[in-house]
Amino acid sequence: MIKGGPKKDLQGKQIQSILISQPKPETEKSPYFDLARKFNIKLDFYPFIRVEGLPAKEFRKQKIDILSFTAVIFTSRNSVDHFFRICEEMKIKVSQDCKYFCITEAVALYLQKFILYRKRKVFYGADGSTKGVLEVMNKHRDNEKFLFPSSDSQKKDIEEWLKANKCDYATATLYKTVSTDVKEVLAATAYDMIVFFSPSGVKSLFENMPEFVQNGTHIGAFGPTTSAAVEEAGLRLDVKAPLPQAPSMAAALEQYLTTLIKK
């Protein structure tokens, strides 16, 4: 049972199992599998949260006219998916002149699933941070009416910026995050490390196991808001990504395990 029980200081070879709180990659070419082979470790994947879309009937209660906005802000693929899902359910055809502001290039490119990318005006932050996309938005703030699709637990920094800069905007709750039942997963293996990818994942850990004590368990976090949630929960953060030298969590884990082996 994973309670972060007493352990010796872990060396790389002693980190024998890592729980990745995301679905298992669909392709065998994932760098996570290369990592498992290189360090001879057990890597398990299990999502700590799931996303549930808000039905169009519930969205209508927010009294938001999507077509009245000239720009949409996307902070994740989930926000993209559920924005266009709601548009489809409500038979809304978004104007070709609509602008899209995305937190990362990856989210921006994901828009190709729904729009003719080259015919739209798509912007994204250079470094994948909230600050980066806000710097881009700042150049357009006086001329656009922003719609910010979000979840019920969305971090409020973008909304606070919009308010502070007196932008014309509305926040639309389109989906919610729900903790999954991971009690059996956590009880089955005494994982040496758990890796989180959202504040909701950290919340799910304690909802599933309120008595969790970290002790020797190593913790990894992807993204600044996830890192902050780990530390706010009173946990020691051992691996942080993205960083300039480790743009992905797999790269950060490889660096960390290599460092431990050298000690």
mmCIF file of C-alpha atoms in Angstrom, residues 65-253:
data_model
loop_
_atom_site.group_PDB
_atom_site.id
_atom_site.type_symbol
_atom_site.label_atom_id
_atom_site.label_comp_id
_atom_site.label_asym_id
_atom_site.label_seq_id
_atom_site.Cartn_x
_atom_site.Cartn_y
_atom_site.Cartn_z
ATOM 1 C CA ASP A 65 -23.530 34.222 -26.835
ATOM 2 C CA ILE A 66 -20.486 32.580 -28.417
ATOM 3 C CA LEU A 67 -20.928 34.418 -31.718
ATOM 4 C CA SER A 68 -20.609 37.793 -29.993
ATOM 5 C CA PHE A 69 -16.914 37.153 -29.227
ATOM 6 C CA THR A 70 -14.066 37.928 -31.598
ATOM 7 C CA ALA A 71 -11.353 35.884 -29.859
ATOM 8 C CA VAL A 72 -11.116 32.632 -27.895
ATOM 9 C CA ILE A 73 -8.440 31.697 -25.337
ATOM 10 C CA PHE A 74 -7.357 28.052 -25.109
ATOM 11 C CA THR A 75 -5.154 26.706 -22.309
ATOM 12 C CA SER A 76 -5.454 22.994 -23.111
ATOM 13 C CA ARG A 77 -6.653 20.474 -25.665
ATOM 14 C CA ASN A 78 -9.609 19.790 -23.395
ATOM 15 C CA SER A 79 -10.726 23.396 -23.721
ATOM 16 C CA VAL A 80 -10.451 23.121 -27.524
ATOM 17 C CA ASP A 81 -12.399 19.849 -27.610
ATOM 18 C CA HIS A 82 -15.243 21.109 -25.455
ATOM 19 C CA PHE A 83 -15.511 24.522 -27.096
ATOM 20 C CA PHE A 84 -16.110 22.962 -30.501
ATOM 21 C CA ARG A 85 -18.296 20.221 -28.980
ATOM 22 C CA ILE A 86 -20.616 22.862 -27.533
ATOM 23 C CA CYS A 87 -20.611 24.744 -30.832
ATOM 24 C CA GLU A 88 -21.610 21.556 -32.649
ATOM 25 C CA GLU A 89 -24.327 20.673 -30.141
ATOM 26 C CA MET A 90 -25.765 24.179 -30.378
ATOM 27 C CA LYS A 91 -25.310 24.314 -34.177
ATOM 28 C CA ILE A 92 -23.068 27.369 -33.917
ATOM 29 C CA LYS A 93 -20.735 28.165 -36.826
ATOM 30 C CA VAL A 94 -17.818 30.244 -35.551
ATOM 31 C CA SER A 95 -16.803 33.167 -37.739
ATOM 32 C CA GLN A 96 -13.721 32.686 -39.927
ATOM 33 C CA ASP A 97 -12.468 36.014 -38.583
ATOM 34 C CA CYS A 98 -12.330 34.711 -35.006
ATOM 35 C CA LYS A 99 -8.880 34.809 -33.410
ATOM 36 C CA TYR A 100 -7.479 32.072 -31.181
ATOM 37 C CA PHE A 101 -4.946 32.631 -28.407
ATOM 38 C CA CYS A 102 -3.293 29.399 -27.220
ATOM 39 C CA ILE A 103 -0.990 28.785 -24.273
ATOM 40 C CA THR A 104 1.369 26.568 -26.304
ATOM 41 C CA GLU A 105 2.183 25.807 -29.922
ATOM 42 C CA ALA A 106 0.963 22.244 -29.367
ATOM 43 C CA VAL A 107 -2.498 23.500 -28.397
ATOM 44 C CA ALA A 108 -2.453 25.880 -31.372
ATOM 45 C CA LEU A 109 -1.616 23.056 -33.786
ATOM 46 C CA TYR A 110 -4.362 20.922 -32.229
ATOM 47 C CA LEU A 111 -6.836 23.443 -33.633
ATOM 48 C CA GLN A 112 -6.202 21.893 -37.052
ATOM 49 C CA LYS A 113 -8.575 19.148 -35.966
ATOM 50 C CA PHE A 114 -11.430 21.665 -36.016
ATOM 51 C CA ILE A 115 -10.520 24.609 -38.267
ATOM 52 C CA LEU A 116 -8.697 25.432 -41.474
ATOM 53 C CA TYR A 117 -5.598 26.505 -39.616
ATOM 54 C CA ARG A 118 -4.045 28.697 -42.296
ATOM 55 C CA LYS A 119 -7.197 30.677 -42.844
ATOM 56 C CA ARG A 120 -7.584 31.584 -39.192
ATOM 57 C CA LYS A 121 -5.643 33.913 -36.971
ATOM 58 C CA VAL A 122 -3.912 31.732 -34.379
ATOM 59 C CA PHE A 123 -1.474 33.000 -31.736
ATOM 60 C CA TYR A 124 0.461 31.248 -28.971
ATOM 61 C CA GLY A 125 2.970 31.992 -26.261
ATOM 62 C CA ALA A 126 6.601 31.444 -27.210
ATOM 63 C CA ASP A 127 7.599 29.566 -24.053
ATOM 64 C CA GLY A 128 4.441 27.619 -23.202
ATOM 65 C CA SER A 129 3.741 29.677 -20.082
ATOM 66 C CA THR A 130 0.717 31.698 -19.048
ATOM 67 C CA LYS A 131 2.929 34.790 -19.073
ATOM 68 C CA GLY A 132 3.885 34.065 -22.674
ATOM 69 C CA VAL A 133 0.338 33.948 -24.013
ATOM 70 C CA LEU A 134 -0.649 37.003 -21.947
ATOM 71 C CA GLU A 135 2.150 38.963 -23.596
ATOM 72 C CA VAL A 136 0.671 38.064 -26.986
ATOM 73 C CA MET A 137 -2.856 38.906 -25.870
ATOM 74 C CA ASN A 138 -1.689 42.250 -24.539
ATOM 75 C CA LYS A 139 -1.089 43.432 -28.101
ATOM 76 C CA HIS A 140 -4.736 42.765 -28.996
ATOM 77 C CA ARG A 141 -6.557 43.523 -25.742
ATOM 78 C CA ASP A 142 -8.156 46.793 -26.878
ATOM 79 C CA ASN A 143 -9.618 45.421 -30.091
ATOM 80 C CA GLU A 144 -11.005 42.031 -29.104
ATOM 81 C CA LYS A 145 -13.857 40.584 -27.111
ATOM 82 C CA PHE A 146 -12.400 37.478 -25.445
ATOM 83 C CA LEU A 147 -14.134 34.215 -24.584
ATOM 84 C CA PHE A 148 -12.242 32.030 -22.109
ATOM 85 C CA PRO A 149 -13.457 28.384 -22.177
ATOM 86 C CA SER A 150 -12.461 26.662 -18.952
ATOM 87 C CA SER A 151 -13.154 23.897 -16.481
ATOM 88 C CA ASP A 152 -14.807 24.233 -13.108
ATOM 89 C CA SER A 153 -11.349 24.182 -11.493
ATOM 90 C CA GLN A 154 -9.467 26.407 -13.930
ATOM 91 C CA LYS A 155 -6.653 28.471 -12.436
ATOM 92 C CA LYS A 156 -7.796 32.087 -12.331
ATOM 93 C CA ASP A 157 -4.612 33.874 -13.460
ATOM 94 C CA ILE A 158 -5.793 34.547 -17.023
ATOM 95 C CA GLU A 159 -9.196 35.709 -15.839
ATOM 96 C CA GLU A 160 -7.520 38.005 -13.301
ATOM 97 C CA TRP A 161 -5.355 39.487 -16.059
ATOM 98 C CA LEU A 162 -8.381 40.101 -18.270
ATOM 99 C CA LYS A 163 -10.146 41.831 -15.415
ATOM 100 C CA ALA A 164 -7.118 43.887 -14.353
ATOM 101 C CA ASN A 165 -6.595 45.102 -17.917
ATOM 102 C CA LYS A 166 -10.286 45.955 -18.324
ATOM 103 C CA CYS A 167 -10.721 43.641 -21.281
ATOM 104 C CA ASP A 168 -14.104 42.831 -22.714
ATOM 105 C CA TYR A 169 -14.406 39.139 -21.845
ATOM 106 C CA ALA A 170 -16.462 36.287 -20.439
ATOM 107 C CA THR A 171 -15.439 32.980 -18.866
ATOM 108 C CA ALA A 172 -17.401 29.951 -20.080
ATOM 109 C CA THR A 173 -17.379 26.768 -17.995
ATOM 110 C CA LEU A 174 -17.577 23.965 -20.556
ATOM 111 C CA TYR A 175 -16.249 20.944 -18.659
ATOM 112 C CA LYS A 176 -15.328 19.723 -15.220
ATOM 113 C CA THR A 177 -12.631 17.500 -13.785
ATOM 114 C CA VAL A 178 -13.633 14.541 -11.630
ATOM 115 C CA SER A 179 -11.320 12.408 -9.505
ATOM 116 C CA THR A 180 -11.098 8.771 -10.572
ATOM 117 C CA ASP A 181 -11.054 5.897 -8.101
ATOM 118 C CA VAL A 182 -7.388 4.926 -7.819
ATOM 119 C CA LYS A 183 -7.497 3.319 -4.377
ATOM 120 C CA GLU A 184 -6.802 -0.178 -5.700
ATOM 121 C CA VAL A 185 -3.978 1.068 -7.909
ATOM 122 C CA LEU A 186 -2.302 2.838 -5.005
ATOM 123 C CA ALA A 187 -2.805 -0.132 -2.707
ATOM 124 C CA ALA A 188 -1.424 -2.690 -5.147
ATOM 125 C CA THR A 189 2.125 -1.340 -5.460
ATOM 126 C CA ALA A 190 4.412 0.666 -3.190
ATOM 127 C CA TYR A 191 5.468 3.088 -5.929
ATOM 128 C CA ASP A 192 8.788 4.839 -5.457
ATOM 129 C CA MET A 193 7.576 7.860 -7.424
ATOM 130 C CA ILE A 194 4.290 9.454 -8.487
ATOM 131 C CA VAL A 195 4.146 11.953 -11.347
ATOM 132 C CA PHE A 196 1.361 14.547 -11.597
ATOM 133 C CA PHE A 197 0.226 16.659 -14.542
ATOM 134 C CA SER A 198 -2.446 18.892 -13.025
ATOM 135 C CA PRO A 199 -3.510 20.338 -9.675
ATOM 136 C CA SER A 200 -6.618 18.169 -9.953
ATOM 137 C CA GLY A 201 -4.406 15.079 -10.002
ATOM 138 C CA VAL A 202 -2.815 16.120 -6.708
ATOM 139 C CA LYS A 203 -6.280 16.725 -5.269
ATOM 140 C CA SER A 204 -7.348 13.263 -6.439
ATOM 141 C CA LEU A 205 -4.465 11.634 -4.549
ATOM 142 C CA PHE A 206 -5.704 12.978 -1.233
ATOM 143 C CA GLU A 207 -9.367 12.312 -2.048
ATOM 144 C CA ASN A 208 -8.452 8.669 -2.661
ATOM 145 C CA MET A 209 -5.996 8.436 0.217
ATOM 146 C CA PRO A 210 -6.506 11.173 2.834
ATOM 147 C CA GLU A 211 -3.918 9.524 5.105
ATOM 148 C CA PHE A 212 -1.136 9.724 2.482
ATOM 149 C CA VAL A 213 2.262 10.573 3.960
ATOM 150 C CA GLN A 214 5.111 11.134 1.525
ATOM 151 C CA ASN A 215 8.180 10.038 3.469
ATOM 152 C CA GLY A 216 10.430 8.378 0.869
ATOM 153 C CA THR A 217 8.081 8.624 -2.101
ATOM 154 C CA HIS A 218 9.480 10.863 -4.838
ATOM 155 C CA ILE A 219 7.127 13.321 -6.533
ATOM 156 C CA GLY A 220 7.255 14.743 -10.055
ATOM 157 C CA ALA A 221 5.109 17.545 -11.489
ATOM 158 C CA PHE A 222 4.582 18.911 -14.982
ATOM 159 C CA GLY A 223 3.697 22.575 -15.303
ATOM 160 C CA PRO A 224 3.959 25.497 -12.886
ATOM 161 C CA THR A 225 0.426 25.171 -11.519
ATOM 162 C CA THR A 226 0.933 21.464 -10.816
ATOM 163 C CA SER A 227 4.255 22.156 -9.093
ATOM 164 C CA ALA A 228 2.571 24.796 -6.946
ATOM 165 C CA ALA A 229 -0.244 22.378 -6.037
ATOM 166 C CA VAL A 230 2.277 19.723 -4.946
ATOM 167 C CA GLU A 231 4.059 22.162 -2.654
ATOM 168 C CA GLU A 232 0.826 23.662 -1.329
ATOM 169 C CA ALA A 233 -0.225 20.132 -0.353
ATOM 170 C CA GLY A 234 2.871 19.960 1.844
ATOM 171 C CA LEU A 235 4.696 17.499 -0.401
ATOM 172 C CA ARG A 236 8.360 17.595 -1.376
ATOM 173 C CA LEU A 237 8.764 18.189 -5.110
ATOM 174 C CA ASP A 238 11.672 16.196 -6.539
ATOM 175 C CA VAL A 239 11.225 16.506 -10.310
ATOM 176 C CA LYS A 240 9.890 19.591 -12.077
ATOM 177 C CA ALA A 241 9.156 20.066 -15.783
ATOM 178 C CA PRO A 242 9.201 21.689 -18.235
ATOM 179 C CA LEU A 243 12.623 23.284 -17.905
ATOM 180 C CA PRO A 244 14.938 24.583 -20.645
ATOM 181 C CA GLN A 245 17.110 21.474 -20.350
ATOM 182 C CA ALA A 246 14.088 19.168 -19.890
ATOM 183 C CA PRO A 247 11.102 20.278 -22.004
ATOM 184 C CA SER A 248 9.142 17.081 -21.314
ATOM 185 C CA MET A 249 8.432 15.047 -18.206
ATOM 186 C CA ALA A 250 10.146 12.026 -19.733
ATOM 187 C CA ALA A 251 13.304 14.097 -20.264
ATOM 188 C CA ALA A 252 13.132 15.442 -16.696
ATOM 189 C CA LEU A 253 12.764 11.923 -15.295
#
